[in-house]
Short mmCIF file of C-alpha atoms in Angstrom, two decimals:
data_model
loop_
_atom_site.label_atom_id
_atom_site.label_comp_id
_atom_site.label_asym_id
_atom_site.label_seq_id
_atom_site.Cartn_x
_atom_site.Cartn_y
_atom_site.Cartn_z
CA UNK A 1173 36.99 5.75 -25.12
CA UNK A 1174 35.92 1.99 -24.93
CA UNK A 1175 32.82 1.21 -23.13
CA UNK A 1176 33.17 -0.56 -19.98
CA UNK A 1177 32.25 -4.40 -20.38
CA UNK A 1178 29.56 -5.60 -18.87
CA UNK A 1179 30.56 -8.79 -16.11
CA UNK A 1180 29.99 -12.44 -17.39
CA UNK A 1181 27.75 -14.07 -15.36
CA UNK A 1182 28.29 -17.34 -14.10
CA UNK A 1183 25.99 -20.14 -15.52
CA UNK A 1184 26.51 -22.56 -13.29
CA UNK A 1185 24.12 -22.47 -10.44
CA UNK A 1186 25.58 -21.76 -6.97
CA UNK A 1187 24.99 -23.66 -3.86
CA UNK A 1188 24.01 -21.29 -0.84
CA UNK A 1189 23.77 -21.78 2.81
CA UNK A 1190 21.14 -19.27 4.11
CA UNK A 1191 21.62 -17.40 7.16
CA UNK A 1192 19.17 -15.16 7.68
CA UNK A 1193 16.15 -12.79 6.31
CA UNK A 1194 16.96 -9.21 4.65
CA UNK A 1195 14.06 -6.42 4.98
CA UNK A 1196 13.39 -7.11 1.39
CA UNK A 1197 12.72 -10.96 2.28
CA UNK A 1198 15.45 -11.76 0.81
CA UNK A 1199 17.79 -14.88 2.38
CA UNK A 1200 21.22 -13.59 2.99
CA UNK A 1201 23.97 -15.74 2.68
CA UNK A 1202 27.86 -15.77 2.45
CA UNK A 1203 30.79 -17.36 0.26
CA UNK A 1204 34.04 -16.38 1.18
CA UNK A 1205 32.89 -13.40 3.01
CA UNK A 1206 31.07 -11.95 0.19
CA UNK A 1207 27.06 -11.38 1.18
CA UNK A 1208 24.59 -12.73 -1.48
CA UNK A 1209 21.16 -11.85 -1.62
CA UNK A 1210 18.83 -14.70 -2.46
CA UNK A 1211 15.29 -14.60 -3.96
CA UNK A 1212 12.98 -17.38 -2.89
CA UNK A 1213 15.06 -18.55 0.23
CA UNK A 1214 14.43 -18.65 3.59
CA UNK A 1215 16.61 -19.01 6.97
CA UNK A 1216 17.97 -22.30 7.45
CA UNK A 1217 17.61 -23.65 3.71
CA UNK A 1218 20.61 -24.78 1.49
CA UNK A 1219 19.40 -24.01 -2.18
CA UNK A 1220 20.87 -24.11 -5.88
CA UNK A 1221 20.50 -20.66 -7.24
CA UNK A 1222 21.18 -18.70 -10.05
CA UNK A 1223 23.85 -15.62 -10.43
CA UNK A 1224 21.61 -12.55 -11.79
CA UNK A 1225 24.16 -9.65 -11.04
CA UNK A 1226 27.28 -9.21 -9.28
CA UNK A 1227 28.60 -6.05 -7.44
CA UNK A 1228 32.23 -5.67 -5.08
CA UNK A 1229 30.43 -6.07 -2.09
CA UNK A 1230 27.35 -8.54 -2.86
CA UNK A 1231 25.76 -10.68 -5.53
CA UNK A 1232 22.53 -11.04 -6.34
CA UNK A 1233 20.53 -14.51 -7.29
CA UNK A 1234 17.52 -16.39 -7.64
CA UNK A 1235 16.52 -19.40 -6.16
CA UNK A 1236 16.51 -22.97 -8.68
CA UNK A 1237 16.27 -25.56 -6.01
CA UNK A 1238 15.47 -26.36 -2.83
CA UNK A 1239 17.70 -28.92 -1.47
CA UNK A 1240 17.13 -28.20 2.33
CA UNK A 1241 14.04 -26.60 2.71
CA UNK A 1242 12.92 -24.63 6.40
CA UNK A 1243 9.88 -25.36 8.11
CA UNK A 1244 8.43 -22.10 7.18
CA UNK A 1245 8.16 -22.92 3.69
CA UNK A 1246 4.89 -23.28 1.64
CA UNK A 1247 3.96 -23.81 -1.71
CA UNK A 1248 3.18 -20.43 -3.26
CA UNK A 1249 -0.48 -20.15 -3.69
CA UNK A 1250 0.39 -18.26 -7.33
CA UNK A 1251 2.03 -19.99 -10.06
CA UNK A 1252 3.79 -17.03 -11.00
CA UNK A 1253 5.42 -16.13 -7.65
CA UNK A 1254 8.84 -17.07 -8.47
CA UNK A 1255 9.11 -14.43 -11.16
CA UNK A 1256 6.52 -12.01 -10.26
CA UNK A 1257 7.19 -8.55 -8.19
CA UNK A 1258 3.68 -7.84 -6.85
CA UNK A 1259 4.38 -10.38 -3.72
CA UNK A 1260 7.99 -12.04 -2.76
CA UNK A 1261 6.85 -13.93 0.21
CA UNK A 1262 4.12 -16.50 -1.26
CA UNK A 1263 6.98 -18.92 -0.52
CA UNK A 1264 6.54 -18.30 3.04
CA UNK A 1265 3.72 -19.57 5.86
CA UNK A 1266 1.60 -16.96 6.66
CA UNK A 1267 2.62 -17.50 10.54
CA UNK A 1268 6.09 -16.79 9.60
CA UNK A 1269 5.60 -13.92 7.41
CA UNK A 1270 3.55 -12.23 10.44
CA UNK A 1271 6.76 -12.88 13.00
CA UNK A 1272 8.71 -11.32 9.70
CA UNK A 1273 7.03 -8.01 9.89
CA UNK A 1274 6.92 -8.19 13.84
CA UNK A 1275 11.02 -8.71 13.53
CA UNK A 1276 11.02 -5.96 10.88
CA UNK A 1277 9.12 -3.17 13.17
CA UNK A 1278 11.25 -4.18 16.49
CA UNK A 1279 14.59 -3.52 14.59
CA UNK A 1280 13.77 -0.32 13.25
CA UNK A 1281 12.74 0.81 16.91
CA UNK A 1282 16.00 -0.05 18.06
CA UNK A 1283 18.09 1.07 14.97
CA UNK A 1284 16.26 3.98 14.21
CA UNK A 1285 14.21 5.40 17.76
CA UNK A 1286 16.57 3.96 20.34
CA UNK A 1287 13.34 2.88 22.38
CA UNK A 1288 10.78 0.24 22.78
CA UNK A 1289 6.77 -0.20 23.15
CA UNK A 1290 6.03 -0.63 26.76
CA UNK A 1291 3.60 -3.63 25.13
CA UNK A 1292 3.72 -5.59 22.11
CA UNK A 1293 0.16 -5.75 20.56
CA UNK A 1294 -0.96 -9.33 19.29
CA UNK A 1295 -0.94 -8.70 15.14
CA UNK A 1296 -3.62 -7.94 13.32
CA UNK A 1297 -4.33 -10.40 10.68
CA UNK A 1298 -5.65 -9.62 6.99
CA UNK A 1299 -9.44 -12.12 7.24
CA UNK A 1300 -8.28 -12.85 3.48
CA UNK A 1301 -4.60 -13.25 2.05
CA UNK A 1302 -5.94 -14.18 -1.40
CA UNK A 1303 -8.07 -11.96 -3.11
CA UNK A 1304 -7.53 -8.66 -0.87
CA UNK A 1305 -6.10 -6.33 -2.70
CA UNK A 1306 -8.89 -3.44 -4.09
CA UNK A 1307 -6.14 -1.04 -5.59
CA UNK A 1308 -2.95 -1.23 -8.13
CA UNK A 1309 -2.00 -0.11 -11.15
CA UNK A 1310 -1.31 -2.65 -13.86
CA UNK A 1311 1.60 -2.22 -16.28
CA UNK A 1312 0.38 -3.01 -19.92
CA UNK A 1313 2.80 -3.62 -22.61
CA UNK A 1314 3.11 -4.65 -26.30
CA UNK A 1315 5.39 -7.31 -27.13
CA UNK A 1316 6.01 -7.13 -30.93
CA UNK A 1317 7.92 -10.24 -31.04
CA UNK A 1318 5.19 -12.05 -30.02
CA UNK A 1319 2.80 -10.14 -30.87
CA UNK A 1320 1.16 -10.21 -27.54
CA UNK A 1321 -0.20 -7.74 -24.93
CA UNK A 1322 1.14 -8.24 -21.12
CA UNK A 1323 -0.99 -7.13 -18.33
CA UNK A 1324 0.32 -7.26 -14.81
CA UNK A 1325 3.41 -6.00 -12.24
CA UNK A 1326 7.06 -5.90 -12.97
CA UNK A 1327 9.41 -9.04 -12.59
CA UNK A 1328 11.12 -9.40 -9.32
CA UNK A 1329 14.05 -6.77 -10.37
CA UNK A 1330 13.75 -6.05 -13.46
CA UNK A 1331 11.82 -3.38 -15.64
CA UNK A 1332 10.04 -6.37 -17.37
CA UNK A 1333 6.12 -7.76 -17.36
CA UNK A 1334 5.39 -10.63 -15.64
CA UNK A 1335 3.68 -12.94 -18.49
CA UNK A 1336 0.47 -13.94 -16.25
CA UNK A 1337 -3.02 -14.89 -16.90
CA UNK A 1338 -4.77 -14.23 -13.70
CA UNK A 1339 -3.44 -12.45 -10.21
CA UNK A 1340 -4.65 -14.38 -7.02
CA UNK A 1341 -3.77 -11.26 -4.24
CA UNK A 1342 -5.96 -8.96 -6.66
CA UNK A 1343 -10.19 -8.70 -6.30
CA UNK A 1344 -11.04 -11.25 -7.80
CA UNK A 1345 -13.20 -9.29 -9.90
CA UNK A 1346 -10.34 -7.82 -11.32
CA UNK A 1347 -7.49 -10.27 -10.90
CA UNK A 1348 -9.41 -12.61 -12.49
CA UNK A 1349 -9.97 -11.09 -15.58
CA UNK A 1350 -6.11 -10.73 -16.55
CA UNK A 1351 -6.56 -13.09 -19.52
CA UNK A 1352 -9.78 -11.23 -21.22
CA UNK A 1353 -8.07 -7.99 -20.13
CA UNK A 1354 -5.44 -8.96 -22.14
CA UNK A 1355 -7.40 -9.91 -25.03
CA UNK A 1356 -9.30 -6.89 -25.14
CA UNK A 1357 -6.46 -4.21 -25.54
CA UNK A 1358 -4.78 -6.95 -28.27
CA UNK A 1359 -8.01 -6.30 -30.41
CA UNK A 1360 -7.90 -3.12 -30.00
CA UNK A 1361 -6.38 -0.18 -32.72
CA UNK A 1362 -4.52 1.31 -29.82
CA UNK A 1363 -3.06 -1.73 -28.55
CA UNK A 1364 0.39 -0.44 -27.82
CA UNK A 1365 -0.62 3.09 -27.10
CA UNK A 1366 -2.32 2.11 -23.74
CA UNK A 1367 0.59 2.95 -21.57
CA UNK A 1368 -0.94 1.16 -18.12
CA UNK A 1369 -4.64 0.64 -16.19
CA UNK A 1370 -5.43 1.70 -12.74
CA UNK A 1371 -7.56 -0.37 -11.14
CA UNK A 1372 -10.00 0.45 -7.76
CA UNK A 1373 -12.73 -1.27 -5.98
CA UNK A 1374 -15.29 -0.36 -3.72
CA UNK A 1375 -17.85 -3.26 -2.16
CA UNK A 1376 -20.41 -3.13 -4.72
CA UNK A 1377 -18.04 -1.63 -7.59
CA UNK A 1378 -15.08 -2.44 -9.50
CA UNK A 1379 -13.47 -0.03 -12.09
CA UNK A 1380 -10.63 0.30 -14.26
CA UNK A 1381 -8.84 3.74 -15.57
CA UNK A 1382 -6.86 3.26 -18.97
CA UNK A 1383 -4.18 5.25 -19.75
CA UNK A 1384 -4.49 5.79 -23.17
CA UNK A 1385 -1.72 7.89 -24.89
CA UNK A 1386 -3.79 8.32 -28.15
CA UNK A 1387 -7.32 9.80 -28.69
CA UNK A 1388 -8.65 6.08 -29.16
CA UNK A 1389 -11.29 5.50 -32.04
CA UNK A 1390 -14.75 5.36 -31.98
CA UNK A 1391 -14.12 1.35 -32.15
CA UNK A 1392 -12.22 1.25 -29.38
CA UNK A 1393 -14.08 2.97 -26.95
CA UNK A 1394 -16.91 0.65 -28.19
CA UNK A 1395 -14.91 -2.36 -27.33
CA UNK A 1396 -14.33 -1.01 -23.63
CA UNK A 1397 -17.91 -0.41 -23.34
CA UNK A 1398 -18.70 -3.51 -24.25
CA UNK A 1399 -15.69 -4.83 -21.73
CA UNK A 1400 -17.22 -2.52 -18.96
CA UNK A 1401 -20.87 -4.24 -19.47
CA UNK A 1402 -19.40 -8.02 -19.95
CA UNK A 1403 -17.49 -7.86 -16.57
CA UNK A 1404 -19.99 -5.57 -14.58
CA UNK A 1405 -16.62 -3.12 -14.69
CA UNK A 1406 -16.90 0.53 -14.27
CA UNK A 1407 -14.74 1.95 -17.21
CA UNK A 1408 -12.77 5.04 -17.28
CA UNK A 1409 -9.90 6.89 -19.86
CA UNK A 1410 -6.98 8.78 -18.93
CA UNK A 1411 -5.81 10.75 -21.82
CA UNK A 1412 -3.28 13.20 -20.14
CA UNK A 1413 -3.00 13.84 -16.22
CA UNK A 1414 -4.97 12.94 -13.55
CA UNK A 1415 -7.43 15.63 -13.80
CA UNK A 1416 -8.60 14.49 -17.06
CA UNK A 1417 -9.98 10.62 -15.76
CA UNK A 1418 -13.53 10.49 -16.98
CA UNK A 1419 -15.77 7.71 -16.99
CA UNK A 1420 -17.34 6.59 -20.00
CA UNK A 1421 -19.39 3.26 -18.98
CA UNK A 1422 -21.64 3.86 -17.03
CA UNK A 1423 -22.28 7.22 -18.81
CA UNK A 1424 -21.21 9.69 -16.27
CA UNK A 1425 -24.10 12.43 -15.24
CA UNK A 1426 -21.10 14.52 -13.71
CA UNK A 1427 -17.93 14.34 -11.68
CA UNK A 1428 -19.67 14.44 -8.49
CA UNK A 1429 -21.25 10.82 -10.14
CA UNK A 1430 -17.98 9.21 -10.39
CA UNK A 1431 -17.63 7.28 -7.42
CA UNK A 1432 -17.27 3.99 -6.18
CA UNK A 1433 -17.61 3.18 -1.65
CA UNK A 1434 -17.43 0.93 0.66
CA UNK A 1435 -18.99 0.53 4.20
CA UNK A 1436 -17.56 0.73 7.86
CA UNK A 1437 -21.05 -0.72 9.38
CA UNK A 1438 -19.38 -0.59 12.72
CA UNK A 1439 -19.96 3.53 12.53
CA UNK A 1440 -22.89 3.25 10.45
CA UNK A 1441 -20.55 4.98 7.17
CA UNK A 1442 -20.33 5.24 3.83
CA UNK A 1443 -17.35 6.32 2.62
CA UNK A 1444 -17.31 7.29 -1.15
CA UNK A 1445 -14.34 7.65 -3.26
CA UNK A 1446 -13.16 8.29 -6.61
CA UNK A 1447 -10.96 5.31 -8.59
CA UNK A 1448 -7.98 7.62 -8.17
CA UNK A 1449 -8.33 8.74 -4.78
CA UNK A 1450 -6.30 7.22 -2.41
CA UNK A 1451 -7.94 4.26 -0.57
CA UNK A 1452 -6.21 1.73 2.02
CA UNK A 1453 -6.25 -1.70 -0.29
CA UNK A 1454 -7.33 -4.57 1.98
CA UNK A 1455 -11.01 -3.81 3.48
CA UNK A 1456 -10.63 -6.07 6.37
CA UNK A 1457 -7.75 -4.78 7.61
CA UNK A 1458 -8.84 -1.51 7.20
CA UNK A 1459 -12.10 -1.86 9.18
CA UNK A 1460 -10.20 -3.66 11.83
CA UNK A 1461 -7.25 -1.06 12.14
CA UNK A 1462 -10.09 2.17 12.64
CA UNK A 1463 -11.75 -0.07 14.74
CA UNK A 1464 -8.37 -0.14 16.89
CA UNK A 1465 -7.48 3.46 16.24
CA UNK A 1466 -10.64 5.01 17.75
CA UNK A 1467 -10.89 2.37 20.61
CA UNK A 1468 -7.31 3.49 21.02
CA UNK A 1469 -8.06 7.51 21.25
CA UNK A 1470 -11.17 7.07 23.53
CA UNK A 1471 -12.87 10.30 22.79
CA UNK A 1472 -14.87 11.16 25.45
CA UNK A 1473 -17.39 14.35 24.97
CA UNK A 1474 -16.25 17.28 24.53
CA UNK A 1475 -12.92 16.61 23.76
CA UNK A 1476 -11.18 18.16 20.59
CA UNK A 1477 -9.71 15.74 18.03
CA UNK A 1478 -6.79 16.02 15.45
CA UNK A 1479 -6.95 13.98 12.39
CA UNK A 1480 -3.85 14.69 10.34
CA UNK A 1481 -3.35 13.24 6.57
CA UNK A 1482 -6.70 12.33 7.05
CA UNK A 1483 -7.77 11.70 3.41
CA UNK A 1484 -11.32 11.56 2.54
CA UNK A 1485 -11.58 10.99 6.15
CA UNK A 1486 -11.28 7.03 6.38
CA UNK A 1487 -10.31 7.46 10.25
CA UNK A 1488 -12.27 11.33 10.97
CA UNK A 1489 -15.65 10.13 10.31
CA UNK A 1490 -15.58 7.07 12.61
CA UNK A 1491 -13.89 9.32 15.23
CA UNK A 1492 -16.61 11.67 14.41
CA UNK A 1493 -19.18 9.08 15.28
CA UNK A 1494 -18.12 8.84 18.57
CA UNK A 1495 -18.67 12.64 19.56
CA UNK A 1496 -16.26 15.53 20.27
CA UNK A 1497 -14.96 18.14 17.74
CA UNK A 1498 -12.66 16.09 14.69
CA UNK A 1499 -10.98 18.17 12.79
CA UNK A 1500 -9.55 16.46 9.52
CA UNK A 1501 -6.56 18.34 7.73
CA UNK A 1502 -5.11 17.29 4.51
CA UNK A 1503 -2.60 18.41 1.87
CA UNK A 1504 -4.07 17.28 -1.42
CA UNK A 1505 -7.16 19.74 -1.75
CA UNK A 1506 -9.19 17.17 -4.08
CA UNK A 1507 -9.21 14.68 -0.97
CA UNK A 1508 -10.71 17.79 1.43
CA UNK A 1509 -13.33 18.20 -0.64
CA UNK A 1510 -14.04 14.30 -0.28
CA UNK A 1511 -13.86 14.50 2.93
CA UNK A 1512 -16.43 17.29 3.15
CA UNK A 1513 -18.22 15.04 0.48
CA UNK A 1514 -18.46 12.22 3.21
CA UNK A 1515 -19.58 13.86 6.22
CA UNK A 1516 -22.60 15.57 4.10
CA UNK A 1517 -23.38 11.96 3.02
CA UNK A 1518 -23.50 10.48 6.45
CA UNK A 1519 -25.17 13.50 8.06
CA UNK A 1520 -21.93 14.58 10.54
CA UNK A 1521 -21.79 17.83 11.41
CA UNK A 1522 -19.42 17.78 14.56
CA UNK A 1523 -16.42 17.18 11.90
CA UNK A 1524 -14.28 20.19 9.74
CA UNK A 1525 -12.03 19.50 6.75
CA UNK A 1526 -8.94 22.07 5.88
CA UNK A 1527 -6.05 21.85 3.54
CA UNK A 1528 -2.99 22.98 5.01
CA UNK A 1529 1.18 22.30 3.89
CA UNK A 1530 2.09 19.46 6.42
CA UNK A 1531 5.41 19.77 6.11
CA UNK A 1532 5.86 22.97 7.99
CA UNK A 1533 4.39 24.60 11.41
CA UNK A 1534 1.03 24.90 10.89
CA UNK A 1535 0.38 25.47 14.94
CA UNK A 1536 -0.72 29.27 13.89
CA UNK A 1537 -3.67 27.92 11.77
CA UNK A 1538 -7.32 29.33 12.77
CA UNK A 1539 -7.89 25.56 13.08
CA UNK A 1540 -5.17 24.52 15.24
CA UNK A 1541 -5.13 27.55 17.76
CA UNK A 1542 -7.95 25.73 20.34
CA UNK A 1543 -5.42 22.64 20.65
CA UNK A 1544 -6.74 19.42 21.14
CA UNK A 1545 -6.91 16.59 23.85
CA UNK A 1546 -6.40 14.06 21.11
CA UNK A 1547 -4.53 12.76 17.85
CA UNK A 1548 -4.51 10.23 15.27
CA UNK A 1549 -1.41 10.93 12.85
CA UNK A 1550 -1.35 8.45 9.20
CA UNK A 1551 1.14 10.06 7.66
CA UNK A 1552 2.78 8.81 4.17
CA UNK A 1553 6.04 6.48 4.20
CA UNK A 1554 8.24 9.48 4.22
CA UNK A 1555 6.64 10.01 8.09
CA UNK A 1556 6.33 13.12 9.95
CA UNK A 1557 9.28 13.98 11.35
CA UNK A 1558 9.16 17.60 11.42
CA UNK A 1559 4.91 17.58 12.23
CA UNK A 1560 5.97 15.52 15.59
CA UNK A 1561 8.51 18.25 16.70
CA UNK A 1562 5.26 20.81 16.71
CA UNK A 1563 2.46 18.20 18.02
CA UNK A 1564 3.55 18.43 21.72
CA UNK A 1565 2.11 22.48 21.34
CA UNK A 1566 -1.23 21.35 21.24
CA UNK A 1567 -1.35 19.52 24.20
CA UNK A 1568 -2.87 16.21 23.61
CA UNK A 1569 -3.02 13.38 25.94
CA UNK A 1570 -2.93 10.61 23.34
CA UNK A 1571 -1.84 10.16 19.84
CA UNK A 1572 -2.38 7.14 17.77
CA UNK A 1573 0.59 7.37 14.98
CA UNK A 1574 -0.82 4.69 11.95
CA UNK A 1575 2.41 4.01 9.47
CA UNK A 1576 3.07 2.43 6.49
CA UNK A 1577 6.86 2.48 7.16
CA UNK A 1578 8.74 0.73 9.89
CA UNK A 1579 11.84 2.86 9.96
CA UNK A 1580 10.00 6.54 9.94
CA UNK A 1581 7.64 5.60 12.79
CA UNK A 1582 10.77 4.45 14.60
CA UNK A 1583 12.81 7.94 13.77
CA UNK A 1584 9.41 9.54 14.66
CA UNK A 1585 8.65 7.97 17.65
CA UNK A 1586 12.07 8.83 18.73
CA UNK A 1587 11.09 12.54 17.92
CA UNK A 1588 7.73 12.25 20.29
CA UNK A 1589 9.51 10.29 23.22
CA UNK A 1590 12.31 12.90 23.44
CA UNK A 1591 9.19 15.60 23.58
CA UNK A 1592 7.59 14.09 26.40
CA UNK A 1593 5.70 11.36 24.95
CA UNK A 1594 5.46 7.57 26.10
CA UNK A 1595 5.27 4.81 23.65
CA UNK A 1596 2.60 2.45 25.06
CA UNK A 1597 1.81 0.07 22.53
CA UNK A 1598 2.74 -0.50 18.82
CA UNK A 1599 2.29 -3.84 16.47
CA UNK A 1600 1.87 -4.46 13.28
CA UNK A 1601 -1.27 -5.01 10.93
CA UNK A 1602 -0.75 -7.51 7.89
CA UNK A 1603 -2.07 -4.84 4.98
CA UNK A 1604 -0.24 -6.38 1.87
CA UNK A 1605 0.02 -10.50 2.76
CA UNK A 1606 3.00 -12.07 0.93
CA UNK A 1607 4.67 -8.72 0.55
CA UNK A 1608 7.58 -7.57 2.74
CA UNK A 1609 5.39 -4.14 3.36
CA UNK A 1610 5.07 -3.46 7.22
CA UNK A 1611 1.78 -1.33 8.27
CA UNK A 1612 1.66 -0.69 12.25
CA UNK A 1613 0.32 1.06 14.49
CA UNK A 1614 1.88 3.08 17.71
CA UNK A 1615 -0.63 4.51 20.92
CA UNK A 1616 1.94 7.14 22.31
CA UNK A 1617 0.32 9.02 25.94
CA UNK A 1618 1.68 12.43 27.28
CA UNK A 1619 4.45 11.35 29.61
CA UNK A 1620 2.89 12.97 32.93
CA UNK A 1621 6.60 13.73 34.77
#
C-alpha cells in the first residue's frame, strides 16, 4: 500500500485581499471561494504571501509583502515577530489590538451566551507591553547541524525553535539573557539532555528551573552556579516531575525557603510563591484587575465571601483585607497550603483555605453549608460550567466571574443568567499584549424578580 503523497506547494507567492480578522489574528481572505488564513495581515491590506499548507476547505500562508498596508499597522517592536509564536500581533497598534479582544469577547457572548453586559467596561490596559511577561517556559533544543543550542518559543505553526537572541515581551531580566542562556547550556556536558527551562519572577527575584533529563556532572552544576551568581538568577533542576524542583543557587535551607513574591501595596500583601506555582504573568495588570475585583464585590462587614480556584490566594487575601469571612477553595492541594502560607505571612486570620474537586457539587461541604453573600469565580480556560449550575444555592448577591477564555465565560454566563443572575458589566483586561489571548472580567448581581 503506497503512501499517500504529500501536496506540492505552490512557490509562487499569492496575492490576497484581506477581509477580515480570525480569533487567532489571523487575516481571512478568499480566492475563488476558498478561505485562506493569513499570518501577518490585517483587515483592509492587499499582501504577497506565501502558501505553507493547503487543506479542501482553506489554505494556510504567511505574509511576504505588504503592498496595501491598514492604518492599524505598526512595525513590530521584535525582530523576530514574523516567525516567532510567543506573540502574533506585534504587527498590530496597540489601540487596535485592544478593540480586537473587545470584538473577540462581544462575539462569544452572542455566539456562545445568547446575552449581553448591561455596560461595557472601558479596557484595562497592561502599564507595560514590552517587558511584562514574569512566567513561560522556554523550549531548549540542540541543533546538531549547526551545532548550536536554541532557546525560546515555537515558530508560528510549527514544532520548530524560533532562532532568537533576546525576547522583548519577557522580564527583561530574563528575556534579555537569551544569548548567554544559550551559551551556557552549549558549554555544558549535558547540552542536549536539557529538555526545556521554566522561568518565574517575583519583584525582587528572578529564577529559572532546568529540566535536565540526565543527572548533570559536578561541572555542570558548577557552570549554573556560576550562571545563577553572574545574572543575580535564582537557579533550580528538574530531574523527573514536578515534585522533584530543587534549588541549588542560592543553597536552599528547605522547601519552605524556595520562594520568590511580589507585592499588592494597595492591601498591604505579600504574596509568596514558588517558581512553579501558578502566578498571573503581567504584575500590572494583575494589581489593577484585584483592584477591580474587590471594588467590584464590595464586602461590607460581616458578609461571607467565596473565593473559588483561588490559588495561593492572589484575589482571597485582598478580599480578606477588606473584612468579612473569605473562604478560598482550591483543587491543587500544594496551592492550599500556599495559600495558608500567605495569610500566616500577612497576619490574616478572617480567611480559610480547603481543597475540594471543583468539578462536581461541592454545596454539601462543611465549608459551603453557611452560604455566602458574595463570589469571585477565576476559573481555568476550560470555565465552570457545571460549578455555575450549583452557585445560585448559596445565595449570593454578587459574583465577579475573572476568565481567561472568551467563549467559556460566554457559555457560563449563559448558565448564571438562565439561574437568575444579571450580567452587569464585563470587559476585557490586556494580560498577554501582542497575543490574541482575551482575559475579562464579568460583575453578574442576583436578578431580584
Amino acid at each position: 500500500m503506497s503512501k499517500r503523497r504529500r501536496k506540492v506547494l505552490p512557490q509562487e507567492p499569492v496575492r490576497c485581499e484581506i477581509e477580515s480578522l480570525g480569533h487567532d489574528g489571523r487575516g481571512i481572505a478568499r480566492t475563488d471561494g476558498k478561505v485562506q488564513f493569513v499570518d501577518g495581515a490585517l483587515p483592509g491590506e492587499t499582501v504577497m504571501a506565501k502558501m505553507v499548507s493547503t487543506r479542501s476547505k482553506f489554505d494556510e500562508l504567511r505574509t511576504l509583502e505588504v503592498l496595501e498596508a491598514a492604518p492599524d499597522r505598526q512595525q513590530p517592536p521584535c525582530e523576530f515577530a514574523d516567525l516567532c509564536g510567543g506573540c502574533s500581533l506585534q504587527h498590530m497598534s496597540a489601540d487596535a489590538q485592544i478593540r480586537f479582544k473587545e470584538d473577540t469577547l462581544r462575539e462569544h457572548f452572542a455566539h456562545f451566551g445568547g446575552i449581553e453586559p448591561e455596560q461595557w467596561i472601558e479596557p484595562m490596559r497592561s502599564p507595560d507591553t514590552l517587558g511584562y511577561r514574569r512566567k513561560a517556559r522556554l523550549g531548549v533544543r540542540y541543533v546538531k547541524a549547526r551545532e548550536s543550542v536554541l532557546v525560546g518559543f515555537r515558530e508560528k505553526r510549527n514544532s520548530f525553535l524560533t532562532d532568537i537572541s533576546e525576547c522583548v515581551v519577557l522580564d527583561p531580566r530574563i528575556g534579555k539573557r537569551i544569548t548567554p542562556l544559550r551559551e551556557l547550556l552549549h558549554g555544558m556536558a549535558a547540552f542536549d539532555r536539557i529538555a526545556q527551562v521554566e522561568v518565574a519572577c517575583g519583584d525582587d527575584v528572578a529564577a529559572m528551573v532546568f529540566r535536565n533529563m540526565d543527572e548533570l556532572v559536578p561541572e555542570d552544576r558548577e557552570k549554573l552556579i556560576a550562571f545563577g551568581q553572574a545574572h543575580d538568577l535564582h537557579i533550580y533542576l528538574q530531574p523527573k516531575g514536578p515534585h522533584t524542583v530543587h534549588r541549588i543557587w542560592p543553597e536552599s535551607a528547605g522547601r519552605d525557603d524556595e520562594r520568590l513574591a511580589y507585592r499588592m501595596d494597595e492591601f498591604d500583601l505579600t504574596m509568596q510563591f514558588h517558581p512553579m506555582d501558578f502566578t498571573q504573568v503581567n504584575a500590572g495588570i494583575n494589581r489593577d484587575m484585584v483592584h477591580r475585583a474587590v471594588e467590584w464585590l464590595d464586602i461590607q462587614p460581616g458578609e461571607r465571601v467565596l473565593d473559588l480556584f483561588c490559588g495561593l490566594g492572589n484575589f482571597t487575601l485582598p478580599l480578606a483585607r477588606k473584612g468579612g469571612q473569605v473562604v478560598g477553595v482550591e483543587g491543587d492541594d500544594a496551592m492550599v497550603v500556599r495559600g495558608r502560607e500567605n495569610a500566616r505571612l500577612n497576619g490574616l486570620d478572617n480567611v480559610e483555605f480547603f481543597g475540594a474537586d471543583l468539578h462536581g457539587d461541592f454545596t454539601g461541604q462543611g465549608w459551603a453549608k453557611e452560604g455566602f453573600d458574595k463570589i469571585l469565580i477565576d476559573p481555568p480556560r476550560s470555565g465552570a460550567e457545571d460549578i455555575c449550575k450549583y452557585l445560585t444555592a448559596f445565595g449570593a448577591n454578587r459574583i465577579v466571574y475573572v476568565s481567561c477564555n472568551p467563549a467559556t465565560l460566554a457559555r457560563d454566563a449563559g448558565v448564571l443568567v438562565r439561574n437568575g443572575y444579571r450580567l452587569v458589566r464585563a470587559g476585557v483586561m490586556d494580560m498577554f499584549p501582542h497575543t490574541t489571548h482575551v482575559e475579562s472580567i464579568a460583575l453578574f448581581e442576583r436578578d431580584p424578580r
